[in-house]
PDB file of C-alpha atoms in Angstrom:
ATOM      1  CA  PRO A   1      -7.804   4.230  68.266  1.00 79.00           C
ATOM      2  CA  GLU A   2     -11.106   5.353  68.132  1.00 86.00           C
ATOM      3  CA  ASP A   3     -12.532   1.986  68.782  1.00 86.00           C
ATOM      4  CA  ILE A   4     -10.011   0.862  71.370  1.00 86.00           C
ATOM      5  CA  ILE A   5     -10.979   4.080  73.240  1.00 90.00           C
ATOM      6  CA  GLU A   6     -14.517   3.319  72.964  1.00 92.00           C
ATOM      7  CA  ALA A   7     -14.176  -0.177  74.039  1.00 91.00           C
ATOM      8  CA  TYR A   8     -11.690   0.292  76.751  1.00 93.00           C
ATOM      9  CA  GLY A   9     -11.469   4.023  77.568  1.00 93.00           C
ATOM     10  CA  ALA A  10      -9.031   6.390  76.946  1.00 94.00           C
ATOM     11  CA  ASP A  11      -6.707   5.616  79.774  1.00 95.00           C
ATOM     12  CA  THR A  12      -5.962   1.955  78.605  1.00 94.00           C
ATOM     13  CA  ALA A  13      -5.201   3.120  75.239  1.00 92.00           C
ATOM     14  CA  ARG A  14      -2.772   5.821  76.577  1.00 92.00           C
ATOM     15  CA  TRP A  15      -1.310   3.054  78.774  1.00 94.00           C
ATOM     16  CA  PHE A  16      -0.890   0.673  75.912  1.00 91.00           C
ATOM     17  CA  MET A  17       0.613   3.406  73.563  1.00 89.00           C
ATOM     18  CA  LEU A  18       3.046   4.126  76.279  1.00 90.00           C
ATOM     19  CA  SER A  19       4.252   0.798  77.339  1.00 87.00           C
ATOM     20  CA  ASP A  20       4.335  -0.886  73.894  1.00 74.00           C
ATOM     21  CA  SER A  21       7.516   0.667  72.451  1.00 67.00           C
ATOM     22  CA  PRO A  22      10.110   3.462  72.800  1.00 69.00           C
ATOM     23  CA  PRO A  23       8.501   7.089  71.419  1.00 69.00           C
ATOM     24  CA  GLU A  24      10.846   6.808  68.530  1.00 73.00           C
ATOM     25  CA  ARG A  25       9.483   3.679  67.164  1.00 74.00           C
ATOM     26  CA  ASP A  26       6.286   2.919  65.503  1.00 76.00           C
ATOM     27  CA  LEU A  27       3.296   1.473  67.364  1.00 74.00           C
ATOM     28  CA  ASP A  28       1.381  -1.870  66.577  1.00 75.00           C
ATOM     29  CA  TRP A  29      -2.245  -1.612  67.444  1.00 76.00           C
ATOM     30  CA  THR A  30      -2.505  -5.192  68.580  1.00 78.00           C
ATOM     31  CA  GLU A  31      -5.685  -6.884  70.377  1.00 81.00           C
ATOM     32  CA  ALA A  32      -3.249  -8.722  72.570  1.00 84.00           C
ATOM     33  CA  GLY A  33      -1.660  -5.672  73.693  1.00 85.00           C
ATOM     34  CA  ILE A  34      -4.812  -3.739  74.179  1.00 89.00           C
ATOM     35  CA  ALA A  35      -6.215  -6.738  76.411  1.00 91.00           C
ATOM     36  CA  GLY A  36      -3.014  -6.791  78.579  1.00 91.00           C
ATOM     37  CA  ALA A  37      -3.329  -3.201  79.294  1.00 93.00           C
ATOM     38  CA  TRP A  38      -7.090  -3.637  80.103  1.00 95.00           C
ATOM     39  CA  ARG A  39      -6.178  -6.411  82.637  1.00 95.00           C
ATOM     40  CA  PHE A  40      -3.643  -4.014  84.295  1.00 95.00           C
ATOM     41  CA  VAL A  41      -5.988  -1.314  84.568  1.00 95.00           C
ATOM     42  CA  ASN A  42      -8.202  -3.700  86.307  1.00 96.00           C
ATOM     43  CA  ARG A  43      -5.395  -5.105  88.355  1.00 96.00           C
ATOM     44  CA  ILE A  44      -4.726  -1.594  89.649  1.00 96.00           C
ATOM     45  CA  TRP A  45      -8.478  -1.032  90.215  1.00 96.00           C
ATOM     46  CA  ARG A  46      -9.025  -4.345  92.510  1.00 95.00           C
ATOM     47  CA  LEU A  47      -5.479  -4.084  94.271  1.00 94.00           C
ATOM     48  CA  THR A  48      -6.718  -0.181  95.408  1.00 93.00           C
ATOM     49  CA  THR A  49     -10.317  -0.897  95.989  1.00 92.00           C
ATOM     50  CA  SER A  50     -10.063  -3.871  97.842  1.00 89.00           C
ATOM     51  CA  ALA A  51      -7.564  -2.752 100.341  1.00 83.00           C
ATOM     52  CA  ASP A  52      -9.677  -0.589 102.450  1.00 79.00           C
ATOM     53  CA  GLN A  53      -9.108  -2.875 105.559  1.00 77.00           C
ATOM     54  CA  ALA A  54      -5.527  -3.599 105.117  1.00 85.00           C
ATOM     55  CA  ILE A  55      -4.505  -0.068 105.045  1.00 90.00           C
ATOM     56  CA  CYS A  56      -3.650   2.406 107.882  1.00 91.00           C
ATOM     57  CA  GLU A  57      -5.903   5.659 108.250  1.00 90.00           C
ATOM     58  CA  MET A  58      -4.660   8.517 105.878  1.00 88.00           C
ATOM     59  CA  GLY A  59      -2.286  10.735 107.811  1.00 88.00           C
ATOM     60  CA  SER A  60      -1.215   8.092 110.086  1.00 91.00           C
ATOM     61  CA  PRO A  61       2.229   8.627 111.506  1.00 93.00           C
ATOM     62  CA  ALA A  62       5.072   6.148 110.476  1.00 90.00           C
ATOM     63  CA  PRO A  63       5.416   3.405 112.876  1.00 90.00           C
ATOM     64  CA  ASN A  64       8.776   3.367 114.746  1.00 88.00           C
ATOM     65  CA  TYR A  65       9.653  -0.279 113.403  1.00 85.00           C
ATOM     66  CA  PHE A  66       9.731  -2.090 110.156  1.00 86.00           C
ATOM     67  CA  GLY A  67       9.934  -5.893 109.732  1.00 87.00           C
ATOM     68  CA  SER A  68      12.143  -7.126 106.931  1.00 84.00           C
ATOM     69  CA  GLU A  69       9.413  -7.792 104.557  1.00 89.00           C
ATOM     70  CA  THR A  70       8.052  -4.398 105.046  1.00 91.00           C
ATOM     71  CA  ILE A  71      11.195  -2.774 104.518  1.00 91.00           C
ATOM     72  CA  GLN A  72      11.846  -4.570 101.476  1.00 91.00           C
ATOM     73  CA  LEU A  73       8.376  -3.406  99.971  1.00 93.00           C
ATOM     74  CA  ARG A  74       9.426   0.347 101.153  1.00 94.00           C
ATOM     75  CA  GLN A  75      12.437  -0.303  99.255  1.00 94.00           C
ATOM     76  CA  ALA A  76      10.734  -1.488  95.936  1.00 95.00           C
ATOM     77  CA  ILE A  77       8.566   1.720  96.550  1.00 96.00           C
ATOM     78  CA  HIS A  78      11.134   4.197  96.665  1.00 96.00           C
ATOM     79  CA  LYS A  79      13.104   2.603  93.822  1.00 96.00           C
ATOM     80  CA  ALA A  80      10.114   2.882  91.579  1.00 97.00           C
ATOM     81  CA  ILE A  81       9.497   6.251  92.250  1.00 97.00           C
ATOM     82  CA  THR A  82      13.042   7.037  91.375  1.00 97.00           C
ATOM     83  CA  ARG A  83      12.902   5.028  87.978  1.00 96.00           C
ATOM     84  CA  VAL A  84       9.576   6.547  87.039  1.00 97.00           C
ATOM     85  CA  THR A  85      10.665  10.095  87.848  1.00 97.00           C
ATOM     86  CA  GLU A  86      14.123   9.386  85.897  1.00 96.00           C
ATOM     87  CA  ASP A  87      12.202   7.850  82.808  1.00 95.00           C
ATOM     88  CA  LEU A  88       9.494  10.106  82.548  1.00 95.00           C
ATOM     89  CA  GLU A  89      11.927  13.154  82.620  1.00 95.00           C
ATOM     90  CA  SER A  90      13.936  10.991  79.985  1.00 93.00           C
ATOM     91  CA  PHE A  91      11.067  10.185  77.542  1.00 91.00           C
ATOM     92  CA  ARG A  92      11.429   6.836  78.467  1.00 92.00           C
ATOM     93  CA  PHE A  93       7.695   5.855  78.775  1.00 92.00           C
ATOM     94  CA  ASN A  94       7.764   2.139  78.396  1.00 92.00           C
ATOM     95  CA  ARG A  95      10.504   1.843  80.997  1.00 94.00           C
ATOM     96  CA  ALA A  96       8.402   3.911  83.328  1.00 95.00           C
ATOM     97  CA  VAL A  97       5.432   1.765  82.813  1.00 95.00           C
ATOM     98  CA  ALA A  98       7.512  -1.246  83.438  1.00 95.00           C
ATOM     99  CA  ALA A  99       8.816   0.007  86.666  1.00 96.00           C
ATOM    100  CA  VAL A 100       4.922   0.439  87.835  1.00 97.00           C
ATOM    101  CA  HIS A 101       4.205  -2.847  86.667  1.00 96.00           C
ATOM    102  CA  GLU A 102       7.056  -4.083  88.975  1.00 96.00           C
ATOM    103  CA  LEU A 103       5.894  -2.016  91.786  1.00 97.00           C
ATOM    104  CA  VAL A 104       2.352  -3.480  91.588  1.00 96.00           C
ATOM    105  CA  ASN A 105       3.607  -7.083  91.533  1.00 96.00           C
ATOM    106  CA  ALA A 106       5.646  -6.159  94.535  1.00 95.00           C
ATOM    107  CA  ILE A 107       2.543  -5.061  96.249  1.00 95.00           C
ATOM    108  CA  GLY A 108       0.429  -7.959  95.311  1.00 93.00           C
ATOM    109  CA  GLU A 109       2.950 -10.492  96.797  1.00 93.00           C
ATOM    110  CA  PHE A 110       3.133  -8.262 100.224  1.00 92.00           C
ATOM    111  CA  SER A 111       1.870 -10.469 103.108  1.00 86.00           C
ATOM    112  CA  GLY A 112       2.734  -8.238 106.023  1.00 82.00           C
ATOM    113  CA  ASP A 113      -0.305  -7.878 108.315  1.00 85.00           C
ATOM    114  CA  ASP A 114       0.760  -5.877 111.388  1.00 90.00           C
ATOM    115  CA  GLU A 115       0.580  -1.868 111.841  1.00 92.00           C
ATOM    116  CA  ALA A 116       3.730  -1.336 110.067  1.00 92.00           C
ATOM    117  CA  ALA A 117       2.659  -3.216 107.072  1.00 93.00           C
ATOM    118  CA  ALA A 118      -0.630  -1.305 107.067  1.00 94.00           C
ATOM    119  CA  TRP A 119       1.421   1.713 106.820  1.00 95.00           C
ATOM    120  CA  ALA A 120       3.506   0.615 104.039  1.00 95.00           C
ATOM    121  CA  LEU A 121       0.869  -0.796 101.982  1.00 95.00           C
ATOM    122  CA  ARG A 122      -0.693   2.689 101.992  1.00 95.00           C
ATOM    123  CA  GLU A 123       2.334   4.127 100.777  1.00 96.00           C
ATOM    124  CA  GLY A 124       2.594   1.631  98.202  1.00 96.00           C
ATOM    125  CA  LEU A 125      -0.812   2.107  96.825  1.00 96.00           C
ATOM    126  CA  GLU A 126      -0.559   5.916  96.976  1.00 97.00           C
ATOM    127  CA  ALA A 127       2.902   5.644  94.948  1.00 97.00           C
ATOM    128  CA  VAL A 128       1.079   3.360  92.342  1.00 97.00           C
ATOM    129  CA  VAL A 129      -1.560   5.825  91.888  1.00 97.00           C
ATOM    130  CA  GLN A 130       0.669   8.750  91.742  1.00 98.00           C
ATOM    131  CA  LEU A 131       3.180   7.261  89.310  1.00 98.00           C
ATOM    132  CA  ALA A 132       0.421   6.122  87.127  1.00 97.00           C
ATOM    133  CA  GLY A 133      -1.366   9.430  87.302  1.00 96.00           C
ATOM    134  CA  PRO A 134       0.414  11.144  84.306  1.00 96.00           C
ATOM    135  CA  MET A 135      -0.243   8.240  81.846  1.00 95.00           C
ATOM    136  CA  MET A 136      -3.788   7.241  83.309  1.00 96.00           C
ATOM    137  CA  PRO A 137      -5.149  10.342  84.804  1.00 96.00           C
ATOM    138  CA  HIS A 138      -8.915   9.566  84.942  1.00 96.00           C
ATOM    139  CA  LEU A 139      -8.269   6.048  86.708  1.00 96.00           C
ATOM    140  CA  ALA A 140      -5.649   7.703  89.206  1.00 97.00           C
ATOM    141  CA  GLU A 141      -8.016  10.705  90.200  1.00 97.00           C
ATOM    142  CA  GLU A 142     -10.889   8.220  91.096  1.00 97.00           C
ATOM    143  CA  LEU A 143      -8.430   5.861  93.217  1.00 97.00           C
ATOM    144  CA  TRP A 144      -6.764   8.959  94.882  1.00 97.00           C
ATOM    145  CA  ARG A 145     -10.116   9.901  96.072  1.00 96.00           C
ATOM    146  CA  ARG A 146     -10.928   6.243  96.993  1.00 95.00           C
ATOM    147  CA  LEU A 147      -7.714   6.318  98.960  1.00 95.00           C
ATOM    148  CA  GLY A 148      -9.313   9.246 101.054  1.00 93.00           C
ATOM    149  CA  HIS A 149      -8.210  11.977  99.509  1.00 95.00           C
ATOM    150  CA  GLN A 150     -10.103  15.218  99.021  1.00 94.00           C
ATOM    151  CA  SER A 151      -7.746  17.388  96.943  1.00 94.00           C
ATOM    152  CA  LEU A 152      -7.127  16.501  93.293  1.00 97.00           C
ATOM    153  CA  LEU A 153      -4.279  14.152  92.417  1.00 96.00           C
ATOM    154  CA  ALA A 154      -3.189  16.486  89.589  1.00 96.00           C
ATOM    155  CA  GLU A 155      -2.371  19.351  92.330  1.00 96.00           C
ATOM    156  CA  THR A 156      -0.322  16.935  94.889  1.00 96.00           C
ATOM    157  CA  PRO A 157       3.225  17.248  94.933  1.00 96.00           C
ATOM    158  CA  TRP A 158       5.209  14.689  92.960  1.00 97.00           C
ATOM    159  CA  PRO A 159       6.439  11.842  95.321  1.00 96.00           C
ATOM    160  CA  GLU A 160      10.182  11.984  96.523  1.00 95.00           C
ATOM    161  CA  ALA A 161      12.242   9.039  97.295  1.00 94.00           C
ATOM    162  CA  ASP A 162      13.884   8.552 100.361  1.00 91.00           C
ATOM    163  CA  PRO A 163      17.559   8.056  99.853  1.00 91.00           C
ATOM    164  CA  VAL A 164      17.879   5.784 102.965  1.00 87.00           C
ATOM    165  CA  LEU A 165      15.619   3.165 101.116  1.00 85.00           C
ATOM    166  CA  LEU A 166      17.521   3.279  97.858  1.00 84.00           C
ATOM    167  CA  VAL A 167      20.864   1.772  99.623  1.00 80.00           C
ATOM    168  CA  ALA A 168      21.151  -1.809  99.016  1.00 69.00           C
ATOM    169  CA  ASP A 169      21.299  -4.144 101.963  1.00 67.00           C
ATOM    170  CA  THR A 170      23.674  -6.401 100.093  1.00 69.00           C
ATOM    171  CA  VAL A 171      26.460  -6.147  97.906  1.00 76.00           C
ATOM    172  CA  THR A 172      27.797  -8.557  94.887  1.00 83.00           C
ATOM    173  CA  VAL A 173      31.557  -9.032  95.439  1.00 88.00           C
ATOM    174  CA  ALA A 174      33.894 -10.747  92.837  1.00 90.00           C
ATOM    175  CA  VAL A 175      36.187 -13.279  94.145  1.00 90.00           C
ATOM    176  CA  GLN A 176      39.792 -13.624  92.767  1.00 91.00           C
ATOM    177  CA  VAL A 177      42.301 -16.199  92.924  1.00 90.00           C
ATOM    178  CA  LYS A 178      45.743 -15.010  91.743  1.00 86.00           C
ATOM    179  CA  GLY A 179      44.067 -11.998  89.721  1.00 86.00           C
ATOM    180  CA  LYS A 180      41.486 -14.337  87.877  1.00 88.00           C
ATOM    181  CA  THR A 181      37.728 -14.217  88.940  1.00 90.00           C
ATOM    182  CA  ARG A 182      36.261 -17.180  90.185  1.00 87.00           C
ATOM    183  CA  GLY A 183      33.120 -16.399  91.048  1.00 89.00           C
ATOM    184  CA  THR A 184      30.817 -13.879  92.905  1.00 88.00           C
ATOM    185  CA  ILE A 185      29.168 -13.777  96.483  1.00 85.00           C
ATOM    186  CA  GLU A 186      26.433 -11.651  97.953  1.00 79.00           C
ATOM    187  CA  LEU A 187      27.545 -10.349 101.248  1.00 77.00           C
ATOM    188  CA  PRO A 188      25.544  -7.771 103.700  1.00 70.00           C
ATOM    189  CA  GLN A 189      27.034  -4.181 103.736  1.00 71.00           C
ATOM    190  CA  ASN A 190      29.822  -3.601 105.644  1.00 74.00           C
ATOM    191  CA  ALA A 191      30.477  -7.606 106.562  1.00 76.00           C
ATOM    192  CA  PRO A 192      33.304  -8.315 108.584  1.00 83.00           C
ATOM    193  CA  GLN A 193      36.598  -9.783 106.923  1.00 87.00           C
ATOM    194  CA  ASP A 194      36.199 -13.312 108.274  1.00 86.00           C
ATOM    195  CA  VAL A 195      32.509 -13.478 107.027  1.00 82.00           C
ATOM    196  CA  ALA A 196      33.635 -12.211 103.613  1.00 85.00           C
ATOM    197  CA  GLU A 197      36.585 -14.865 103.537  1.00 87.00           C
ATOM    198  CA  ALA A 198      34.349 -17.707 104.752  1.00 87.00           C
ATOM    199  CA  ALA A 199      31.863 -17.090 101.962  1.00 86.00           C
ATOM    200  CA  ALA A 200      34.594 -16.850  99.220  1.00 88.00           C
ATOM    201  CA  LEU A 201      36.379 -20.126 100.422  1.00 87.00           C
ATOM    202  CA  ALA A 202      32.763 -21.957 100.352  1.00 88.00           C
ATOM    203  CA  LEU A 203      32.797 -21.480  96.430  1.00 86.00           C
ATOM    204  CA  PRO A 204      33.691 -24.746  94.672  1.00 88.00           C
ATOM    205  CA  THR A 205      35.522 -22.731  92.005  1.00 89.00           C
ATOM    206  CA  VAL A 206      37.633 -21.216  94.695  1.00 88.00           C
ATOM    207  CA  THR A 207      38.135 -24.258  96.504  1.00 88.00           C
ATOM    208  CA  ALA A 208      39.272 -25.920  93.002  1.00 88.00           C
ATOM    209  CA  ALA A 209      41.634 -23.054  92.204  1.00 88.00           C
ATOM    210  CA  LEU A 210      43.329 -23.171  95.610  1.00 88.00           C
ATOM    211  CA  ALA A 211      43.846 -26.851  95.291  1.00 84.00           C
ATOM    212  CA  GLY A 212      45.105 -27.028  99.099  1.00 77.00           C
ATOM    213  CA  LYS A 213      47.453 -24.016  98.987  1.00 80.00           C
TER     214      LYS A 213
END
């Protein structure tokens, strides 16, 4: 590890160690694994430091309206907060690392450009920095400062997920004909019965099972 820390830094070495495997398994020190961790460290750096013009001012109040894409990003943020919190408390560090990766991907794919999007983007970047903080403290403190904060990240309360944003917009429903499952459909929450029936009857497997009955 000494050579890796000297070449890539302690944060990269720690991130690789925690992401590679559960704590009860042995760690394989591979160059490919270290290189992957180093690329991710640089991706977080670029994503955060290049967002100066895209995010809102620190302390800006939340907008009254969020578009569908922005809501999806906020849902990803708060699901990541829940997952990382639970995984760290359960010592599932590799799963916590995976959740941060997924959140970074969601932020990287986000294309909103209005006021609400700028607010959500700041929320997402701050969440990434906070969630990665226990595992990459040096990088996280520097990025926290670059996001405009004067206090230390280590002294900042851990983020809490909004329960409203953890509720799924859609549900998966099994469709049965005479007690046998013929497929599944995705429905909006609280979909009316006629919408559910139309979606179920549109399944080819259901049509075949009914055979005109």
